[in-house]
DNA sequence: ATGGTGGGTCACCCA
């Protein structure tokens, strides 16, 4: 069972790239973020013609998450509990082959003095509480997505210079640890303990050419799912060239 | 280098 997460920065702009990548890599499940489209305008047919099932949670123009699966999708739940007034489409989960699978697009936060930063920290608290309920129930769980936080110094290109900046602020790392320390395992880091592999490079300023990136996209596994973990990796080739997302796909393989 | 590029939407907001 191969499960991929990919922030595609507009599914309509990236449709061909995604379908080509799926054909070449044949994952069981693809978790998408930043689809940037309402469900009615999602290019459903392109995926369904290739045999994929879909679960969609979009909004006009920004955010948006989706689950693409070779296997039937059951019990879809859209939206992260904890704030009924939150209009942003950033979380969807469903059951596939007995596994509870979530696609999450954590808010970027913009900057530490922005109101979006408080929203980001509050979102992490909601995610922590929601994950706690699944962990208490011993649900076999995978939460994949763009977490917009680099967990450790090895996950950023310059840990000294970046300390305190957005996506690597101590409060953000603390919020992430409060989530993972409940008993979620980072599939990439668990299987690649010392490897530096970024998943995002800013589109501005030639950061790809200088390899100035962050590892902010990953898959978090519950203990039951971690027992099945065989490998995890990502595909930097997708960051080269034109018309690409600023994020690359990352995945884990479960036995 | 408080810049830079890109998406969505159509004056800016977000990343």
PDB file of N, CA, C and O in Angstrom, chain A residues 163-215:
ATOM      1  N   UNK A 163      15.695  30.168  12.299  1.00  0.00           N
ATOM      2  CA  UNK A 163      15.053  30.005  13.608  1.00  0.00           C
ATOM      3  C   UNK A 163      14.195  31.227  13.939  1.00  0.00           C
ATOM      4  O   UNK A 163      14.685  32.363  13.926  1.00  0.00           O
ATOM      5  N   UNK A 164      12.919  31.003  14.188  1.00  0.00           N
ATOM      6  CA  UNK A 164      12.015  32.104  14.522  1.00  0.00           C
ATOM      7  C   UNK A 164      11.248  32.647  13.331  1.00  0.00           C
ATOM      8  O   UNK A 164      10.383  33.508  13.516  1.00  0.00           O
ATOM      9  N   UNK A 165      11.583  32.184  12.128  1.00  0.00           N
ATOM     10  CA  UNK A 165      10.824  32.620  10.953  1.00  0.00           C
ATOM     11  C   UNK A 165       9.677  31.649  10.688  1.00  0.00           C
ATOM     12  O   UNK A 165       9.612  30.564  11.278  1.00  0.00           O
ATOM     13  N   UNK A 166       8.787  32.066   9.785  1.00  0.00           N
ATOM     14  CA  UNK A 166       7.573  31.284   9.540  1.00  0.00           C
ATOM     15  C   UNK A 166       7.933  29.886   9.025  1.00  0.00           C
ATOM     16  O   UNK A 166       8.837  29.736   8.212  1.00  0.00           O
ATOM     17  N   UNK A 167       7.255  28.886   9.548  1.00  0.00           N
ATOM     18  CA  UNK A 167       7.457  27.457   9.285  1.00  0.00           C
ATOM     19  C   UNK A 167       8.630  26.859  10.057  1.00  0.00           C
ATOM     20  O   UNK A 167       8.891  25.654   9.952  1.00  0.00           O
ATOM     21  N   UNK A 168       9.346  27.691  10.821  1.00  0.00           N
ATOM     22  CA  UNK A 168      10.407  27.148  11.692  1.00  0.00           C
ATOM     23  C   UNK A 168      10.520  27.975  12.969  1.00  0.00           C
ATOM     24  O   UNK A 168      11.590  28.226  13.503  1.00  0.00           O
ATOM     25  N   UNK A 169       9.387  28.450  13.474  1.00  0.00           N
ATOM     26  CA  UNK A 169       9.335  29.195  14.728  1.00  0.00           C
ATOM     27  C   UNK A 169       9.195  28.206  15.897  1.00  0.00           C
ATOM     28  O   UNK A 169       8.525  27.184  15.750  1.00  0.00           O
ATOM     29  N   UNK A 170       9.835  28.476  17.038  1.00  0.00           N
ATOM     30  CA  UNK A 170       9.715  27.546  18.175  1.00  0.00           C
ATOM     31  C   UNK A 170       8.270  27.211  18.543  1.00  0.00           C
ATOM     32  O   UNK A 170       7.977  26.064  18.894  1.00  0.00           O
ATOM     33  N   UNK A 171       7.364  28.193  18.448  1.00  0.00           N
ATOM     34  CA  UNK A 171       5.954  27.918  18.782  1.00  0.00           C
ATOM     35  C   UNK A 171       5.327  26.932  17.797  1.00  0.00           C
ATOM     36  O   UNK A 171       4.469  26.132  18.166  1.00  0.00           O
ATOM     37  N   UNK A 172       5.759  27.023  16.539  1.00  0.00           N
ATOM     38  CA  UNK A 172       5.228  26.096  15.540  1.00  0.00           C
ATOM     39  C   UNK A 172       5.771  24.689  15.758  1.00  0.00           C
ATOM     40  O   UNK A 172       5.033  23.706  15.674  1.00  0.00           O
ATOM     41  N   UNK A 173       7.068  24.605  16.043  1.00  0.00           N
ATOM     42  CA  UNK A 173       7.654  23.278  16.303  1.00  0.00           C
ATOM     43  C   UNK A 173       7.061  22.655  17.561  1.00  0.00           C
ATOM     44  O   UNK A 173       6.836  21.447  17.624  1.00  0.00           O
ATOM     45  N   UNK A 174       6.781  23.511  18.546  1.00  0.00           N
ATOM     46  CA  UNK A 174       6.140  23.014  19.765  1.00  0.00           C
ATOM     47  C   UNK A 174       4.729  22.495  19.458  1.00  0.00           C
ATOM     48  O   UNK A 174       4.318  21.442  19.962  1.00  0.00           O
ATOM     49  N   UNK A 175       3.996  23.240  18.634  1.00  0.00           N
ATOM     50  CA  UNK A 175       2.640  22.816  18.265  1.00  0.00           C
ATOM     51  C   UNK A 175       2.676  21.482  17.516  1.00  0.00           C
ATOM     52  O   UNK A 175       1.836  20.601  17.751  1.00  0.00           O
ATOM     53  N   UNK A 176       3.664  21.333  16.622  1.00  0.00           N
ATOM     54  CA  UNK A 176       3.804  20.074  15.897  1.00  0.00           C
ATOM     55  C   UNK A 176       4.143  18.930  16.854  1.00  0.00           C
ATOM     56  O   UNK A 176       3.572  17.835  16.760  1.00  0.00           O
ATOM     57  N   UNK A 177       5.077  19.191  17.778  1.00  0.00           N
ATOM     58  CA  UNK A 177       5.447  18.132  18.743  1.00  0.00           C
ATOM     59  C   UNK A 177       4.267  17.740  19.625  1.00  0.00           C
ATOM     60  O   UNK A 177       4.109  16.567  19.976  1.00  0.00           O
ATOM     61  N   UNK A 178       3.421  18.718  19.994  1.00  0.00           N
ATOM     62  CA  UNK A 178       2.244  18.390  20.801  1.00  0.00           C
ATOM     63  C   UNK A 178       1.316  17.438  20.061  1.00  0.00           C
ATOM     64  O   UNK A 178       0.624  16.627  20.674  1.00  0.00           O
ATOM     65  N   UNK A 179       1.318  17.554  18.733  1.00  0.00           N
ATOM     66  CA  UNK A 179       0.552  16.609  17.910  1.00  0.00           C
ATOM     67  C   UNK A 179       1.244  15.251  17.857  1.00  0.00           C
ATOM     68  O   UNK A 179       0.653  14.224  18.194  1.00  0.00           O
ATOM     69  N   UNK A 180       2.518  15.240  17.465  1.00  0.00           N
ATOM     70  CA  UNK A 180       3.191  13.964  17.203  1.00  0.00           C
ATOM     71  C   UNK A 180       3.532  13.210  18.499  1.00  0.00           C
ATOM     72  O   UNK A 180       3.533  11.973  18.502  1.00  0.00           O
ATOM     73  N   UNK A 181       3.817  13.944  19.581  1.00  0.00           N
ATOM     74  CA  UNK A 181       4.203  13.277  20.825  1.00  0.00           C
ATOM     75  C   UNK A 181       3.067  12.467  21.451  1.00  0.00           C
ATOM     76  O   UNK A 181       3.299  11.694  22.381  1.00  0.00           O
ATOM     77  N   UNK A 182       1.872  12.624  20.922  1.00  0.00           N
ATOM     78  CA  UNK A 182       0.769  11.780  21.380  1.00  0.00           C
ATOM     79  C   UNK A 182       0.931  10.345  20.899  1.00  0.00           C
ATOM     80  O   UNK A 182       0.254   9.445  21.405  1.00  0.00           O
ATOM     81  N   UNK A 183       1.788  10.150  19.882  1.00  0.00           N
ATOM     82  CA  UNK A 183       1.994   8.803  19.361  1.00  0.00           C
ATOM     83  C   UNK A 183       1.809   8.696  17.859  1.00  0.00           C
ATOM     84  O   UNK A 183       1.253   7.727  17.356  1.00  0.00           O
ATOM     85  N   UNK A 184       2.289   9.723  17.140  1.00  0.00           N
ATOM     86  CA  UNK A 184       2.284   9.675  15.678  1.00  0.00           C
ATOM     87  C   UNK A 184       3.731   9.673  15.195  1.00  0.00           C
ATOM     88  O   UNK A 184       4.573  10.399  15.739  1.00  0.00           O
ATOM     89  N   UNK A 185       4.012   8.881  14.168  1.00  0.00           N
ATOM     90  CA  UNK A 185       5.371   8.689  13.682  1.00  0.00           C
ATOM     91  C   UNK A 185       5.515   9.248  12.276  1.00  0.00           C
ATOM     92  O   UNK A 185       4.705   8.966  11.402  1.00  0.00           O
ATOM     93  N   UNK A 186       6.546  10.069  12.094  1.00  0.00           N
ATOM     94  CA  UNK A 186       6.878  10.674  10.801  1.00  0.00           C
ATOM     95  C   UNK A 186       7.504   9.581   9.923  1.00  0.00           C
ATOM     96  O   UNK A 186       8.624   9.140  10.170  1.00  0.00           O
ATOM     97  N   UNK A 187       6.764   9.158   8.894  1.00  0.00           N
ATOM     98  CA  UNK A 187       7.177   7.990   8.108  1.00  0.00           C
ATOM     99  C   UNK A 187       8.544   8.200   7.458  1.00  0.00           C
ATOM    100  O   UNK A 187       9.377   7.288   7.449  1.00  0.00           O
ATOM    101  N   UNK A 188       8.789   9.403   6.930  1.00  0.00           N
ATOM    102  CA  UNK A 188      10.081   9.649   6.271  1.00  0.00           C
ATOM    103  C   UNK A 188      11.220   9.585   7.279  1.00  0.00           C
ATOM    104  O   UNK A 188      12.231   8.911   7.062  1.00  0.00           O
ATOM    105  N   UNK A 189      11.075  10.296   8.397  1.00  0.00           N
ATOM    106  CA  UNK A 189      12.181  10.355   9.361  1.00  0.00           C
ATOM    107  C   UNK A 189      12.396   9.004  10.050  1.00  0.00           C
ATOM    108  O   UNK A 189      13.534   8.657  10.398  1.00  0.00           O
ATOM    109  N   UNK A 190      11.320   8.231  10.233  1.00  0.00           N
ATOM    110  CA  UNK A 190      11.459   6.914  10.863  1.00  0.00           C
ATOM    111  C   UNK A 190      12.276   5.960   9.994  1.00  0.00           C
ATOM    112  O   UNK A 190      12.989   5.098  10.512  1.00  0.00           O
ATOM    113  N   UNK A 191      12.187   6.143   8.674  1.00  0.00           N
ATOM    114  CA  UNK A 191      12.885   5.211   7.774  1.00  0.00           C
ATOM    115  C   UNK A 191      14.154   5.829   7.176  1.00  0.00           C
ATOM    116  O   UNK A 191      14.936   5.117   6.535  1.00  0.00           O
ATOM    117  N   UNK A 192      14.342   7.134   7.374  1.00  0.00           N
ATOM    118  CA  UNK A 192      15.554   7.817   6.878  1.00  0.00           C
ATOM    119  C   UNK A 192      16.083   8.721   7.998  1.00  0.00           C
ATOM    120  O   UNK A 192      15.959   9.950   7.923  1.00  0.00           O
ATOM    121  N   UNK A 193      16.706   8.137   9.041  1.00  0.00           N
ATOM    122  CA  UNK A 193      16.999   8.896  10.267  1.00  0.00           C
ATOM    123  C   UNK A 193      17.955  10.070  10.078  1.00  0.00           C
ATOM    124  O   UNK A 193      17.871  11.039  10.826  1.00  0.00           O
ATOM    125  N   UNK A 194      18.842  10.006   9.085  1.00  0.00           N
ATOM    126  CA  UNK A 194      19.869  11.051   8.973  1.00  0.00           C
ATOM    127  C   UNK A 194      19.846  11.769   7.628  1.00  0.00           C
ATOM    128  O   UNK A 194      20.740  12.565   7.341  1.00  0.00           O
ATOM    129  N   UNK A 195      18.857  11.500   6.802  1.00  0.00           N
ATOM    130  CA  UNK A 195      18.857  12.072   5.451  1.00  0.00           C
ATOM    131  C   UNK A 195      18.201  13.446   5.433  1.00  0.00           C
ATOM    132  O   UNK A 195      17.139  13.644   5.993  1.00  0.00           O
ATOM    133  N   UNK A 196      18.856  14.409   4.760  1.00  0.00           N
ATOM    134  CA  UNK A 196      18.269  15.728   4.565  1.00  0.00           C
ATOM    135  C   UNK A 196      17.564  15.751   3.224  1.00  0.00           C
ATOM    136  O   UNK A 196      18.202  15.675   2.172  1.00  0.00           O
ATOM    137  N   UNK A 197      16.267  15.834   3.249  1.00  0.00           N
ATOM    138  CA  UNK A 197      15.480  15.848   2.009  1.00  0.00           C
ATOM    139  C   UNK A 197      14.342  16.851   2.149  1.00  0.00           C
ATOM    140  O   UNK A 197      13.395  16.617   2.887  1.00  0.00           O
ATOM    141  N   UNK A 198      14.471  17.962   1.437  1.00  0.00           N
ATOM    142  CA  UNK A 198      13.407  18.963   1.489  1.00  0.00           C
ATOM    143  C   UNK A 198      12.240  18.531   0.609  1.00  0.00           C
ATOM    144  O   UNK A 198      12.397  17.715  -0.304  1.00  0.00           O
ATOM    145  N   UNK A 199      11.060  19.101   0.893  1.00  0.00           N
ATOM    146  CA  UNK A 199       9.874  18.817   0.070  1.00  0.00           C
ATOM    147  C   UNK A 199       9.290  20.076  -0.546  1.00  0.00           C
ATOM    148  O   UNK A 199       8.349  20.005  -1.324  1.00  0.00           O
ATOM    149  N   UNK A 200       9.851  21.243  -0.155  1.00  0.00           N
ATOM    150  CA  UNK A 200       9.343  22.516  -0.673  1.00  0.00           C
ATOM    151  C   UNK A 200      10.502  23.491  -0.852  1.00  0.00           C
ATOM    152  O   UNK A 200      11.399  23.570  -0.004  1.00  0.00           O
ATOM    153  N   UNK A 201      10.485  24.195  -1.980  1.00  0.00           N
ATOM    154  CA  UNK A 201      11.434  25.279  -2.253  1.00  0.00           C
ATOM    155  C   UNK A 201      10.623  26.454  -2.763  1.00  0.00           C
ATOM    156  O   UNK A 201       9.787  26.308  -3.664  1.00  0.00           O
ATOM    157  N   UNK A 202      10.881  27.637  -2.215  1.00  0.00           N
ATOM    158  CA  UNK A 202      10.175  28.839  -2.625  1.00  0.00           C
ATOM    159  C   UNK A 202      10.339  29.063  -4.131  1.00  0.00           C
ATOM    160  O   UNK A 202      11.421  28.847  -4.686  1.00  0.00           O
ATOM    161  N   UNK A 203       9.260  29.477  -4.771  1.00  0.00           N
ATOM    162  CA  UNK A 203       9.332  29.758  -6.205  1.00  0.00           C
ATOM    163  C   UNK A 203      10.129  31.024  -6.484  1.00  0.00           C
ATOM    164  O   UNK A 203      10.581  31.261  -7.602  1.00  0.00           O
ATOM    165  N   UNK A 204      10.293  31.844  -5.452  1.00  0.00           N
ATOM    166  CA  UNK A 204      10.960  33.135  -5.627  1.00  0.00           C
ATOM    167  C   UNK A 204      12.452  33.029  -5.313  1.00  0.00           C
ATOM    168  O   UNK A 204      12.864  32.274  -4.430  1.00  0.00           O
ATOM    169  N   UNK A 205      13.238  33.791  -6.054  1.00  0.00           N
ATOM    170  CA  UNK A 205      14.627  33.991  -5.689  1.00  0.00           C
ATOM    171  C   UNK A 205      15.574  32.834  -5.929  1.00  0.00           C
ATOM    172  O   UNK A 205      16.643  32.794  -5.328  1.00  0.00           O
ATOM    173  N   UNK A 206      15.193  31.891  -6.772  1.00  0.00           N
ATOM    174  CA  UNK A 206      16.117  30.821  -7.140  1.00  0.00           C
ATOM    175  C   UNK A 206      16.484  29.879  -6.009  1.00  0.00           C
ATOM    176  O   UNK A 206      17.592  29.337  -5.965  1.00  0.00           O
ATOM    177  N   UNK A 207      15.554  29.659  -5.079  1.00  0.00           N
ATOM    178  CA  UNK A 207      15.867  28.794  -3.939  1.00  0.00           C
ATOM    179  C   UNK A 207      16.065  27.337  -4.353  1.00  0.00           C
ATOM    180  O   UNK A 207      16.834  26.616  -3.712  1.00  0.00           O
ATOM    181  N   UNK A 208      15.422  26.920  -5.426  1.00  0.00           N
ATOM    182  CA  UNK A 208      15.628  25.546  -5.930  1.00  0.00           C
ATOM    183  C   UNK A 208      17.060  25.366  -6.420  1.00  0.00           C
ATOM    184  O   UNK A 208      17.722  24.373  -6.104  1.00  0.00           O
ATOM    185  N   UNK A 209      17.566  26.352  -7.171  1.00  0.00           N
ATOM    186  CA  UNK A 209      18.920  26.258  -7.709  1.00  0.00           C
ATOM    187  C   UNK A 209      19.966  26.214  -6.591  1.00  0.00           C
ATOM    188  O   UNK A 209      21.015  25.596  -6.747  1.00  0.00           O
ATOM    189  N   UNK A 210      19.682  26.886  -5.481  1.00  0.00           N
ATOM    190  CA  UNK A 210      20.626  26.875  -4.344  1.00  0.00           C
ATOM    191  C   UNK A 210      20.289  25.788  -3.331  1.00  0.00           C
ATOM    192  O   UNK A 210      20.922  25.706  -2.282  1.00  0.00           O
ATOM    193  N   UNK A 211      19.256  24.995  -3.609  1.00  0.00           N
ATOM    194  CA  UNK A 211      18.765  23.943  -2.705  1.00  0.00           C
ATOM    195  C   UNK A 211      18.434  24.508  -1.323  1.00  0.00           C
ATOM    196  O   UNK A 211      18.778  23.921  -0.302  1.00  0.00           O
ATOM    197  N   UNK A 212      17.769  25.662  -1.312  1.00  0.00           N
ATOM    198  CA  UNK A 212      17.326  26.255  -0.054  1.00  0.00           C
ATOM    199  C   UNK A 212      15.852  25.924   0.150  1.00  0.00           C
ATOM    200  O   UNK A 212      14.961  26.674  -0.269  1.00  0.00           O
ATOM    201  N   UNK A 213      15.608  24.766   0.768  1.00  0.00           N
ATOM    202  CA  UNK A 213      14.237  24.296   0.938  1.00  0.00           C
ATOM    203  C   UNK A 213      13.933  23.941   2.375  1.00  0.00           C
ATOM    204  O   UNK A 213      14.735  24.170   3.292  1.00  0.00           O
ATOM    205  N   UNK A 214      12.743  23.413   2.558  1.00  0.00           N
ATOM    206  CA  UNK A 214      12.280  22.937   3.857  1.00  0.00           C
ATOM    207  C   UNK A 214      11.593  21.592   3.677  1.00  0.00           C
ATOM    208  O   UNK A 214      11.001  21.335   2.619  1.00  0.00           O
ATOM    209  N   UNK A 215      11.640  20.753   4.700  1.00  0.00           N
ATOM    210  CA  UNK A 215      10.805  19.538   4.686  1.00  0.00           C
ATOM    211  C   UNK A 215       9.558  19.818   5.524  1.00  0.00           C
ATOM    212  O   UNK A 215       9.588  19.761   6.743  1.00  0.00           O
TER     213      UNK A 215
END
